[in-house]
mmCIF file of C-alpha atoms in Angstrom:
data_model
loop_
_atom_site.group_PDB
_atom_site.id
_atom_site.type_symbol
_atom_site.label_atom_id
_atom_site.label_comp_id
_atom_site.label_asym_id
_atom_site.label_seq_id
_atom_site.Cartn_x
_atom_site.Cartn_y
_atom_site.Cartn_z
ATOM 1 C CA LYS A 585 24.842 -5.685 11.732
ATOM 2 C CA GLY A 586 25.781 -4.365 15.147
ATOM 3 C CA HIS A 587 27.501 -1.544 14.148
ATOM 4 C CA THR A 588 26.549 2.301 14.704
ATOM 5 C CA GLY A 589 27.702 5.571 12.724
ATOM 6 C CA TYR A 590 28.768 3.590 9.761
ATOM 7 C CA LEU A 591 27.153 6.504 7.687
ATOM 8 C CA ALA A 592 29.941 8.767 8.368
ATOM 9 C CA ALA A 593 32.628 7.194 6.694
ATOM 10 C CA ASP A 594 30.588 7.357 3.238
ATOM 11 C CA PRO A 595 32.006 9.797 0.949
ATOM 12 C CA ALA A 596 28.766 11.348 0.323
ATOM 13 C CA GLY A 597 29.550 13.118 3.803
ATOM 14 C CA ILE A 598 26.313 11.604 5.507
ATOM 15 C CA LYS A 599 25.729 13.201 9.052
ATOM 16 C CA TYR A 600 22.904 13.272 11.239
ATOM 17 C CA VAL A 601 21.489 16.855 11.266
ATOM 18 C CA ASP A 602 17.973 16.646 13.321
ATOM 19 C CA ASN A 603 14.603 14.736 13.857
ATOM 20 C CA LEU A 604 11.279 15.047 12.449
ATOM 21 C CA TYR A 605 7.978 14.658 14.472
ATOM 22 C CA VAL A 606 5.468 12.354 11.899
ATOM 23 C CA ASP A 607 1.856 12.525 13.500
ATOM 24 C CA ILE A 608 0.719 8.875 12.538
ATOM 25 C CA ALA A 609 -0.320 6.411 14.770
ATOM 26 C CA GLY A 610 0.022 8.395 18.007
ATOM 27 C CA GLY A 611 3.392 10.006 16.505
ATOM 28 C CA CYS A 612 6.806 9.023 15.590
ATOM 29 C CA THR A 613 10.333 10.399 15.641
ATOM 30 C CA ILE A 614 12.155 10.104 12.543
ATOM 31 C CA GLY A 615 16.151 10.848 12.358
ATOM 32 C CA VAL A 616 17.221 12.882 9.459
ATOM 33 C CA HIS A 617 20.810 12.505 8.202
ATOM 34 C CA GLU A 618 22.059 14.308 5.137
ATOM 35 C CA GLY A 619 24.785 14.272 2.679
ATOM 36 C CA THR A 620 26.081 15.378 -0.818
ATOM 37 C CA VAL A 621 26.638 13.285 -3.718
ATOM 38 C CA LYS A 622 27.827 15.291 -6.976
ATOM 39 C CA GLY A 623 26.125 18.737 -5.812
ATOM 40 C CA VAL A 624 22.702 16.692 -5.220
ATOM 41 C CA LYS A 625 21.665 16.311 -1.616
ATOM 42 C CA VAL A 626 20.677 13.095 -0.452
ATOM 43 C CA VAL A 627 18.547 12.461 2.817
ATOM 44 C CA PHE A 628 18.176 9.190 4.779
ATOM 45 C CA LEU A 629 15.037 9.055 7.222
ATOM 46 C CA HIS A 630 15.726 6.683 10.027
ATOM 47 C CA ASN A 631 13.882 4.740 12.518
ATOM 48 C CA SER A 632 15.294 1.640 13.863
ATOM 49 C CA ASP A 633 11.899 0.071 15.221
ATOM 50 C CA LEU A 634 10.269 0.975 12.020
ATOM 51 C CA TYR A 635 12.799 0.448 9.801
ATOM 52 C CA PRO A 636 14.912 -2.438 11.330
ATOM 53 C CA CYS A 637 16.280 -4.085 8.102
ATOM 54 C CA PRO A 638 15.886 -4.055 4.288
ATOM 55 C CA TYR A 639 12.437 -6.051 3.499
ATOM 56 C CA PRO A 640 11.751 -6.821 6.912
ATOM 57 C CA ASP A 641 8.805 -9.841 7.255
ATOM 58 C CA ALA A 642 6.090 -7.870 8.590
ATOM 59 C CA GLN A 643 2.679 -8.319 9.656
ATOM 60 C CA PRO A 644 0.021 -5.711 7.605
ATOM 61 C CA ASP A 645 -0.475 -3.025 10.640
ATOM 62 C CA PHE A 646 3.252 -2.900 10.794
ATOM 63 C CA ALA A 647 3.885 -2.776 6.828
ATOM 64 C CA VAL A 648 1.495 0.178 6.551
ATOM 65 C CA HIS A 649 2.537 2.021 9.708
ATOM 66 C CA GLN A 650 6.021 1.754 7.992
ATOM 67 C CA ILE A 651 4.748 3.383 4.515
ATOM 68 C CA ALA A 652 2.519 5.960 6.058
ATOM 69 C CA VAL A 653 5.237 6.864 8.388
ATOM 70 C CA PHE A 654 7.627 7.348 5.497
ATOM 71 C CA GLY A 655 4.851 9.147 2.957
ATOM 72 C CA LYS A 656 4.213 11.937 5.818
ATOM 73 C CA ALA A 657 8.159 12.200 6.527
ATOM 74 C CA CYS A 658 9.229 12.743 3.002
ATOM 75 C CA LEU A 659 6.517 15.671 2.760
ATOM 76 C CA GLU A 660 7.545 17.412 6.460
ATOM 77 C CA TYR A 661 10.825 17.003 5.467
ATOM 78 C CA CYS A 662 10.308 19.431 2.497
ATOM 79 C CA CYS A 663 7.871 21.584 4.904
ATOM 80 C CA LYS A 664 10.838 21.782 7.628
ATOM 81 C CA ARG A 665 13.405 22.638 5.158
ATOM 82 C CA GLN A 666 11.026 25.407 3.333
ATOM 83 C CA CYS A 667 11.779 23.106 -0.047
ATOM 84 C CA ILE A 668 8.335 22.817 -1.944
ATOM 85 C CA PRO A 669 9.089 20.761 -5.168
ATOM 86 C CA ALA A 670 7.613 21.540 -8.506
ATOM 87 C CA VAL A 671 7.917 18.122 -9.489
ATOM 88 C CA CYS A 672 7.852 15.105 -6.863
ATOM 89 C CA VAL A 673 9.017 11.914 -8.377
ATOM 90 C CA THR A 674 8.381 8.530 -6.224
ATOM 91 C CA ASN A 675 9.508 5.465 -6.831
ATOM 92 C CA ASP A 676 8.051 1.977 -6.405
ATOM 93 C CA TRP A 677 5.141 1.004 -4.097
ATOM 94 C CA PHE A 678 6.993 2.278 -0.786
ATOM 95 C CA THR A 679 6.672 5.595 -1.317
ATOM 96 C CA GLY A 680 2.952 5.105 -3.107
ATOM 97 C CA LEU A 681 0.975 7.058 -0.123
ATOM 98 C CA ILE A 682 3.211 10.460 -0.859
ATOM 99 C CA PRO A 683 0.978 11.705 -3.276
ATOM 100 C CA ALA A 684 -2.005 11.003 -1.133
ATOM 101 C CA TYR A 685 -0.918 12.772 1.716
ATOM 102 C CA ALA A 686 0.027 16.114 -0.283
ATOM 103 C CA LYS A 687 -3.169 15.960 -1.572
ATOM 104 C CA VAL A 688 -5.786 15.020 1.020
ATOM 105 C CA GLY A 689 -5.267 17.870 2.977
ATOM 106 C CA HIS A 690 -2.734 17.319 5.645
ATOM 107 C CA PHE A 691 -0.300 19.905 4.654
ATOM 108 C CA GLY A 692 -2.914 22.166 3.944
ATOM 109 C CA ASP A 693 -2.399 23.919 0.281
ATOM 110 C CA THR A 694 1.521 23.445 0.800
ATOM 111 C CA PHE A 695 1.683 21.174 -2.401
ATOM 112 C CA ARG A 696 -1.183 22.715 -4.178
ATOM 113 C CA GLY A 697 1.475 24.020 -6.850
ATOM 114 C CA SER A 698 3.576 20.359 -6.961
ATOM 115 C CA THR A 699 2.911 17.707 -9.735
ATOM 116 C CA PHE A 700 3.544 14.263 -8.700
ATOM 117 C CA VAL A 701 4.724 11.607 -11.028
ATOM 118 C CA HIS A 702 5.239 8.026 -9.809
ATOM 119 C CA ILE A 703 7.600 5.555 -11.418
ATOM 120 C CA CYS A 704 5.980 2.113 -11.753
ATOM 121 C CA HIS A 705 9.251 -0.090 -11.918
ATOM 122 C CA ASN A 706 7.341 -3.307 -11.678
ATOM 123 C CA LEU A 707 3.265 -3.740 -11.276
ATOM 124 C CA GLN A 708 3.364 -7.520 -11.367
ATOM 125 C CA GLU A 709 1.073 -9.196 -8.443
ATOM 126 C CA SER A 710 4.020 -9.587 -5.850
ATOM 127 C CA TYR A 711 5.692 -6.171 -6.736
ATOM 128 C CA GLU A 712 2.587 -4.257 -6.215
ATOM 129 C CA GLY A 713 3.098 -3.945 -2.646
ATOM 130 C CA ARG A 714 -0.204 -5.672 -1.545
ATOM 131 C CA ILE A 715 -0.731 -5.789 1.980
ATOM 132 C CA HIS A 716 -3.120 -8.670 2.436
ATOM 133 C CA LEU A 717 -5.744 -8.020 5.697
ATOM 134 C CA ASP A 718 -7.477 -10.075 8.320
ATOM 135 C CA PRO A 719 -11.038 -8.993 8.721
ATOM 136 C CA ARG A 720 -10.067 -8.163 12.477
ATOM 137 C CA HIS A 721 -7.552 -5.256 10.876
ATOM 138 C CA GLY A 722 -10.855 -3.378 8.840
ATOM 139 C CA GLY A 723 -9.058 -1.319 6.208
ATOM 140 C CA LEU A 724 -6.705 0.332 8.874
ATOM 141 C CA GLU A 725 -8.106 3.614 8.149
ATOM 142 C CA GLY A 726 -6.910 4.974 11.594
ATOM 143 C CA LEU A 727 -3.464 4.306 11.285
ATOM 144 C CA HIS A 728 -3.007 5.515 7.556
ATOM 145 C CA GLN A 729 -5.652 8.165 7.587
ATOM 146 C CA LEU A 730 -6.582 8.187 4.059
ATOM 147 C CA PRO A 731 -9.821 7.307 2.460
ATOM 148 C CA ARG A 732 -10.569 3.461 2.151
ATOM 149 C CA ASP A 733 -10.936 3.404 -1.706
ATOM 150 C CA TRP A 734 -7.711 5.031 -2.219
ATOM 151 C CA LEU A 735 -6.028 2.019 -0.895
ATOM 152 C CA ILE A 736 -8.730 -0.946 -1.036
ATOM 153 C CA ASP A 737 -10.449 -1.520 -4.367
ATOM 154 C CA PRO A 738 -13.894 -2.520 -3.326
ATOM 155 C CA GLN A 739 -14.667 -4.707 -6.286
ATOM 156 C CA TRP A 740 -11.337 -7.060 -5.283
ATOM 157 C CA LYS A 741 -12.929 -10.262 -3.764
ATOM 158 C CA ASN A 742 -10.013 -10.034 -1.026
ATOM 159 C CA ALA A 743 -9.396 -7.030 0.888
ATOM 160 C CA MET A 744 -5.853 -5.508 0.773
ATOM 161 C CA ILE A 745 -4.170 -2.452 0.892
ATOM 162 C CA ASN A 746 -2.233 -1.472 -2.737
ATOM 163 C CA PRO A 747 0.049 1.190 -2.334
ATOM 164 C CA SER A 748 0.302 1.205 -6.132
ATOM 165 C CA ARG A 749 -3.243 1.567 -6.530
ATOM 166 C CA CYS A 750 -3.164 4.858 -4.145
ATOM 167 C CA ALA A 751 -0.125 5.991 -6.110
ATOM 168 C CA VAL A 752 -1.379 5.813 -9.485
ATOM 169 C CA MET A 753 -4.483 7.271 -8.659
ATOM 170 C CA LEU A 754 -3.286 9.979 -6.741
ATOM 171 C CA SER A 755 -0.465 11.173 -8.987
ATOM 172 C CA ASP A 756 -0.530 13.641 -11.840
ATOM 173 C CA GLN A 757 1.247 11.424 -14.251
ATOM 174 C CA TRP A 758 3.363 7.914 -14.158
ATOM 175 C CA ALA A 759 6.321 6.418 -15.841
ATOM 176 C CA THR A 760 7.753 3.042 -16.233
ATOM 177 C CA VAL A 761 11.187 1.557 -17.462
ATOM 178 C CA SER A 762 10.355 0.718 -21.322
ATOM 179 C CA LYS A 763 7.737 1.739 -23.952
ATOM 180 C CA SER A 764 7.340 -2.087 -24.280
ATOM 181 C CA TYR A 765 6.479 -2.416 -20.478
ATOM 182 C CA ARG A 766 4.462 0.542 -20.653
ATOM 183 C CA ASP A 767 2.278 -0.999 -22.991
ATOM 184 C CA ASP A 768 1.959 -4.620 -21.196
ATOM 185 C CA LEU A 769 0.861 -2.650 -17.919
ATOM 186 C CA LEU A 770 -1.791 -0.708 -19.908
ATOM 187 C CA ASN A 771 -2.955 -3.768 -21.545
ATOM 188 C CA SER A 772 -2.500 -6.181 -18.796
ATOM 189 C CA SER A 773 -1.967 -4.990 -15.245
ATOM 190 C CA SER A 774 -4.311 -5.442 -12.466
ATOM 191 C CA LEU A 775 -4.516 -1.603 -12.348
ATOM 192 C CA SER A 776 -4.732 -1.167 -16.059
ATOM 193 C CA TRP A 777 -7.890 0.727 -15.919
ATOM 194 C CA LEU A 778 -6.571 3.250 -13.415
ATOM 195 C CA LEU A 779 -2.942 3.467 -15.541
ATOM 196 C CA ARG A 780 -5.390 4.589 -18.645
ATOM 197 C CA GLN A 781 -6.668 7.367 -16.636
ATOM 198 C CA LYS A 782 -3.570 9.331 -17.317
ATOM 199 C CA PRO A 783 -2.691 10.552 -21.108
ATOM 200 C CA ARG A 784 0.623 9.885 -22.321
ATOM 201 C CA PRO A 785 2.689 8.031 -19.566
ATOM 202 C CA PHE A 786 6.254 8.388 -19.824
ATOM 203 C CA ALA A 787 8.672 5.599 -20.632
ATOM 204 C CA PHE A 788 12.376 5.383 -21.348
ATOM 205 C CA PRO A 789 14.486 2.664 -21.532
ATOM 206 C CA ASN A 790 16.692 1.222 -18.433
ATOM 207 C CA GLY A 791 20.037 2.196 -18.360
ATOM 208 C CA ILE A 792 23.173 2.779 -15.909
ATOM 209 C CA PRO A 793 26.239 4.981 -16.079
ATOM 210 C CA ILE A 794 28.757 3.056 -17.135
ATOM 211 C CA ALA A 795 31.942 4.822 -16.151
ATOM 212 C CA GLU A 796 30.923 5.284 -12.389
ATOM 213 C CA ARG A 797 29.747 1.527 -12.613
ATOM 214 C CA ILE A 798 33.166 0.440 -13.758
ATOM 215 C CA ARG A 799 34.630 2.532 -11.027
ATOM 216 C CA ARG A 800 33.067 0.333 -8.525
ATOM 217 C CA LEU A 801 33.520 -2.862 -10.178
ATOM 218 C CA ASP A 802 37.266 -2.017 -10.167
ATOM 219 C CA ALA A 803 37.373 -1.313 -6.066
ATOM 220 C CA ALA A 804 35.801 -4.687 -5.880
ATOM 221 C CA ALA A 805 38.611 -6.406 -8.026
ATOM 222 C CA PRO A 806 40.890 -5.298 -10.838
ATOM 223 C CA ASP A 807 39.668 -8.037 -13.230
ATOM 224 C CA HIS A 808 37.474 -11.274 -13.903
ATOM 225 C CA THR A 809 40.078 -13.631 -12.691
ATOM 226 C CA SER A 810 40.909 -12.161 -9.032
ATOM 227 C CA ALA A 811 36.954 -11.326 -8.708
ATOM 228 C CA LYS A 812 36.449 -15.086 -9.294
ATOM 229 C CA ARG A 813 39.336 -15.935 -7.027
ATOM 230 C CA LYS A 814 37.549 -13.450 -4.240
ATOM 231 C CA LEU A 815 34.320 -15.451 -4.574
ATOM 232 C CA GLN A 816 35.492 -18.872 -4.629
ATOM 233 C CA GLN A 817 37.378 -18.267 -1.424
ATOM 234 C CA LYS A 818 34.882 -16.548 0.299
ATOM 235 C CA TYR A 819 31.691 -18.417 -0.351
ATOM 236 C CA PHE A 820 33.028 -21.875 -1.390
ATOM 237 C CA HIS A 821 36.309 -22.085 0.791
ATOM 238 C CA PHE A 822 38.795 -22.750 -1.824
ATOM 239 C CA GLN A 823 42.550 -21.854 -1.059
ATOM 240 C CA ASP A 824 42.879 -20.537 -4.414
ATOM 241 C CA LEU A 825 41.382 -19.932 -7.800
ATOM 242 C CA ASP A 826 40.084 -23.033 -9.772
ATOM 243 C CA ASP A 827 39.184 -21.755 -12.993
ATOM 244 C CA SER A 828 38.278 -25.254 -14.263
ATOM 245 C CA VAL A 829 35.192 -24.875 -11.981
ATOM 246 C CA PRO A 830 32.308 -22.545 -13.946
ATOM 247 C CA LEU A 831 30.136 -19.964 -11.623
ATOM 248 C CA PHE A 832 26.847 -19.037 -12.381
ATOM 249 C CA ALA A 833 25.316 -16.137 -10.249
ATOM 250 C CA PHE A 834 21.901 -14.742 -9.714
ATOM 251 C CA VAL A 835 21.322 -11.405 -8.025
ATOM 252 C CA GLY A 836 18.251 -9.941 -6.874
ATOM 253 C CA ARG A 837 15.143 -10.591 -4.634
ATOM 254 C CA VAL A 838 13.867 -14.140 -4.208
ATOM 255 C CA THR A 839 10.457 -13.950 -5.374
ATOM 256 C CA SER A 840 8.326 -16.023 -7.881
ATOM 257 C CA GLN A 841 8.739 -13.130 -10.582
ATOM 258 C CA LYS A 842 12.510 -13.682 -10.527
ATOM 259 C CA GLY A 843 12.279 -17.574 -11.254
ATOM 260 C CA VAL A 844 14.797 -18.575 -9.015
ATOM 261 C CA HIS A 845 13.195 -21.706 -8.446
ATOM 262 C CA LEU A 846 14.006 -22.401 -11.811
ATOM 263 C CA ILE A 847 17.846 -22.472 -10.584
ATOM 264 C CA LEU A 848 16.853 -24.366 -7.752
ATOM 265 C CA ASP A 849 15.246 -27.036 -9.478
ATOM 266 C CA THR A 850 18.214 -27.834 -11.697
ATOM 267 C CA ALA A 851 21.615 -26.547 -9.382
ATOM 268 C CA GLU A 852 21.723 -30.140 -7.769
ATOM 269 C CA HIS A 853 21.199 -32.191 -11.044
ATOM 270 C CA LEU A 854 23.923 -30.388 -12.516
ATOM 271 C CA ILE A 855 26.453 -30.665 -9.577
ATOM 272 C CA GLN A 856 25.681 -34.455 -9.606
ATOM 273 C CA LYS A 857 26.182 -34.492 -13.392
ATOM 274 C CA PHE A 858 29.472 -32.544 -13.540
ATOM 275 C CA ASN A 859 30.908 -34.431 -10.416
ATOM 276 C CA HIS A 860 30.822 -31.343 -8.291
ATOM 277 C CA LYS A 861 32.552 -29.021 -11.012
ATOM 278 C CA VAL A 862 30.227 -26.284 -11.208
ATOM 279 C CA GLN A 863 29.200 -23.695 -8.838
ATOM 280 C CA PHE A 864 26.240 -21.440 -8.025
ATOM 281 C CA ILE A 865 25.633 -18.114 -5.874
ATOM 282 C CA VAL A 866 22.005 -16.980 -5.321
ATOM 283 C CA GLY A 867 22.576 -13.553 -3.658
ATOM 284 C CA GLY A 868 19.246 -12.010 -2.424
ATOM 285 C CA PRO A 869 16.660 -11.964 0.353
ATOM 286 C CA ALA A 870 13.574 -13.944 0.886
ATOM 287 C CA ASN A 871 10.412 -12.959 2.403
ATOM 288 C CA MET A 872 9.313 -15.709 4.607
ATOM 289 C CA ARG A 873 5.950 -14.734 4.484
ATOM 290 C CA GLU A 874 5.726 -15.153 0.542
ATOM 291 C CA PRO A 875 4.939 -19.383 0.048
ATOM 292 C CA CYS A 876 7.437 -19.362 -2.754
ATOM 293 C CA ALA A 877 10.134 -17.292 -1.597
ATOM 294 C CA ALA A 878 9.946 -19.549 1.469
ATOM 295 C CA GLY A 879 9.885 -22.871 -0.311
ATOM 296 C CA CYS A 880 13.153 -21.534 -2.364
ATOM 297 C CA ALA A 881 14.778 -20.399 1.240
ATOM 298 C CA HIS A 882 14.348 -23.853 2.566
ATOM 299 C CA LYS A 883 15.915 -25.653 -0.319
ATOM 300 C CA MET A 884 18.730 -23.104 -0.699
ATOM 301 C CA TRP A 885 19.830 -23.757 2.759
ATOM 302 C CA HIS A 886 19.547 -27.541 1.573
ATOM 303 C CA LEU A 887 21.833 -27.128 -1.217
ATOM 304 C CA ARG A 888 24.286 -25.487 0.593
ATOM 305 C CA ASN A 889 24.493 -27.728 3.890
ATOM 306 C CA LYS A 890 24.792 -30.437 1.146
ATOM 307 C CA TYR A 891 27.343 -28.958 -1.564
ATOM 308 C CA PRO A 892 29.185 -26.160 0.578
ATOM 309 C CA HIS A 893 31.773 -25.955 -2.170
ATOM 310 C CA CYS A 894 29.346 -26.005 -5.107
ATOM 311 C CA PHE A 895 26.315 -23.873 -3.834
ATOM 312 C CA TRP A 896 26.013 -20.737 -1.786
ATOM 313 C CA ALA A 897 22.790 -18.748 -0.684
ATOM 314 C CA ALA A 898 21.695 -16.711 2.551
ATOM 315 C CA PRO A 899 18.233 -15.787 2.067
ATOM 316 C CA GLU A 900 17.870 -14.272 5.203
ATOM 317 C CA GLU A 901 20.193 -11.911 4.111
ATOM 318 C CA PHE A 902 20.901 -8.698 2.093
ATOM 319 C CA PHE A 903 23.144 -9.508 -0.253
ATOM 320 C CA THR A 904 26.096 -6.787 -0.375
ATOM 321 C CA ASP A 905 28.865 -8.488 -3.231
ATOM 322 C CA GLY A 906 26.699 -7.528 -6.400
ATOM 323 C CA ALA A 907 29.916 -5.616 -7.911
ATOM 324 C CA LEU A 908 32.505 -8.439 -7.257
ATOM 325 C CA VAL A 909 29.760 -11.164 -8.524
ATOM 326 C CA ASN A 910 29.114 -8.896 -11.719
ATOM 327 C CA ARG A 911 32.966 -9.276 -12.398
ATOM 328 C CA GLY A 912 33.745 -12.944 -11.068
ATOM 329 C CA ALA A 913 30.977 -14.938 -12.304
ATOM 330 C CA ASP A 914 31.400 -16.770 -15.743
ATOM 331 C CA PHE A 915 27.659 -16.554 -16.346
ATOM 332 C CA GLY A 916 24.916 -14.331 -14.814
ATOM 333 C CA LEU A 917 21.258 -15.919 -14.497
ATOM 334 C CA MET A 918 18.318 -13.946 -15.129
ATOM 335 C CA PRO A 919 15.239 -16.530 -15.235
ATOM 336 C CA SER A 920 12.630 -14.216 -14.703
ATOM 337 C CA ALA A 921 9.199 -15.144 -15.678
ATOM 338 C CA PHE A 922 8.676 -11.575 -17.611
ATOM 339 C CA GLU A 923 10.396 -8.194 -17.804
ATOM 340 C CA PRO A 924 14.063 -9.932 -17.624
ATOM 341 C CA GLY A 925 16.120 -7.232 -19.024
ATOM 342 C CA GLY A 926 16.640 -4.925 -16.030
ATOM 343 C CA ILE A 927 19.049 -3.127 -14.450
ATOM 344 C CA VAL A 928 21.024 -6.104 -12.817
ATOM 345 C CA GLN A 929 21.629 -7.585 -16.774
ATOM 346 C CA HIS A 930 23.315 -3.978 -17.423
ATOM 347 C CA GLU A 931 25.413 -4.638 -14.456
ATOM 348 C CA PHE A 932 26.851 -8.141 -15.465
ATOM 349 C CA PHE A 933 27.364 -6.660 -19.076
ATOM 350 C CA VAL A 934 29.478 -3.889 -17.650
ATOM 351 C CA GLY A 935 31.322 -6.264 -15.819
ATOM 352 C CA GLY A 936 32.004 -8.077 -18.861
ATOM 353 C CA THR A 937 29.869 -11.135 -17.861
ATOM 354 C CA PRO A 938 27.606 -12.970 -20.119
ATOM 355 C CA VAL A 939 23.723 -13.345 -18.812
ATOM 356 C CA GLU A 940 21.440 -16.098 -19.413
ATOM 357 C CA ILE A 941 18.137 -14.767 -19.768
ATOM 358 C CA GLY A 942 14.293 -16.694 -19.770
ATOM 359 C CA ARG A 943 13.265 -19.858 -18.741
ATOM 360 C CA ALA A 944 14.410 -21.983 -21.915
ATOM 361 C CA HIS A 945 18.273 -21.138 -20.997
ATOM 362 C CA VAL A 946 17.699 -22.147 -17.638
#
């Protein structure tokens, strides 16, 4: 948001250390920032041209450029620091090319002794990271420098780069967030035949560190009443708390899987039915290249302009008041099409806020 040097104030002591050169698409320089959290080193890789914001609205060649540079940069960092992992755990589609670069020979035999495990956080269609290609793009092999079949399934009708396909295919093992979801993926995922190639994939239920989360909630607001007051003042321009107005909140990305359209379909009806004595916060960004997300975004802007004291959303921004909402909302909303019991649900529960889950409740 126009500020520089903000990482220096982070309690982890994040500091710029040096640069990495990544040999992709003519070469790219990545800034390396390091810090420590509870004895664990954390590393941020930065290039403002390639990574201008969370979830940028990108053309296919730019999106492939992003994940290719990130994948090679992570491994290049390990080489430069002479810290070759016994186990490398990657999470979600953006990291999907890392095991491929380790095994294709770009780093020689450096990672021959490393085991790669990929976490399939979510493999619903819009979460695989699919990058749809125009015929003029070909397979972008000259950009990502990997075998075409590792990223593009030749059996699929429409050509698309699928980083999750690459991750599952080239990793030694995969994992996911619950035993039931593991079974769902093995039976119904579009990548199920690849997933079944790995015996005994790992699964364990989601969870969050409760004491640490409470500390973050306390930093946002000491109790529900003060948190709700802050939310009503910041987002609905109230002078003070009006606890007679119930506040419903959603936190997450605006996608079809999250079911945000169900909130939008009923919000105006409820606002009118209860004479403007109800409020909604929908916190999260929308990718305007996705038709469903773009439709939701336009409806959000309409509702926010028409009912400024009852509805708030900013789909063009990354939402940063999650902790305040977890404690200040009267109800959390999770109208997910599937896999509704994620981390956000736990965060609401730790904040003492009940959560309405599933289509029927919304």
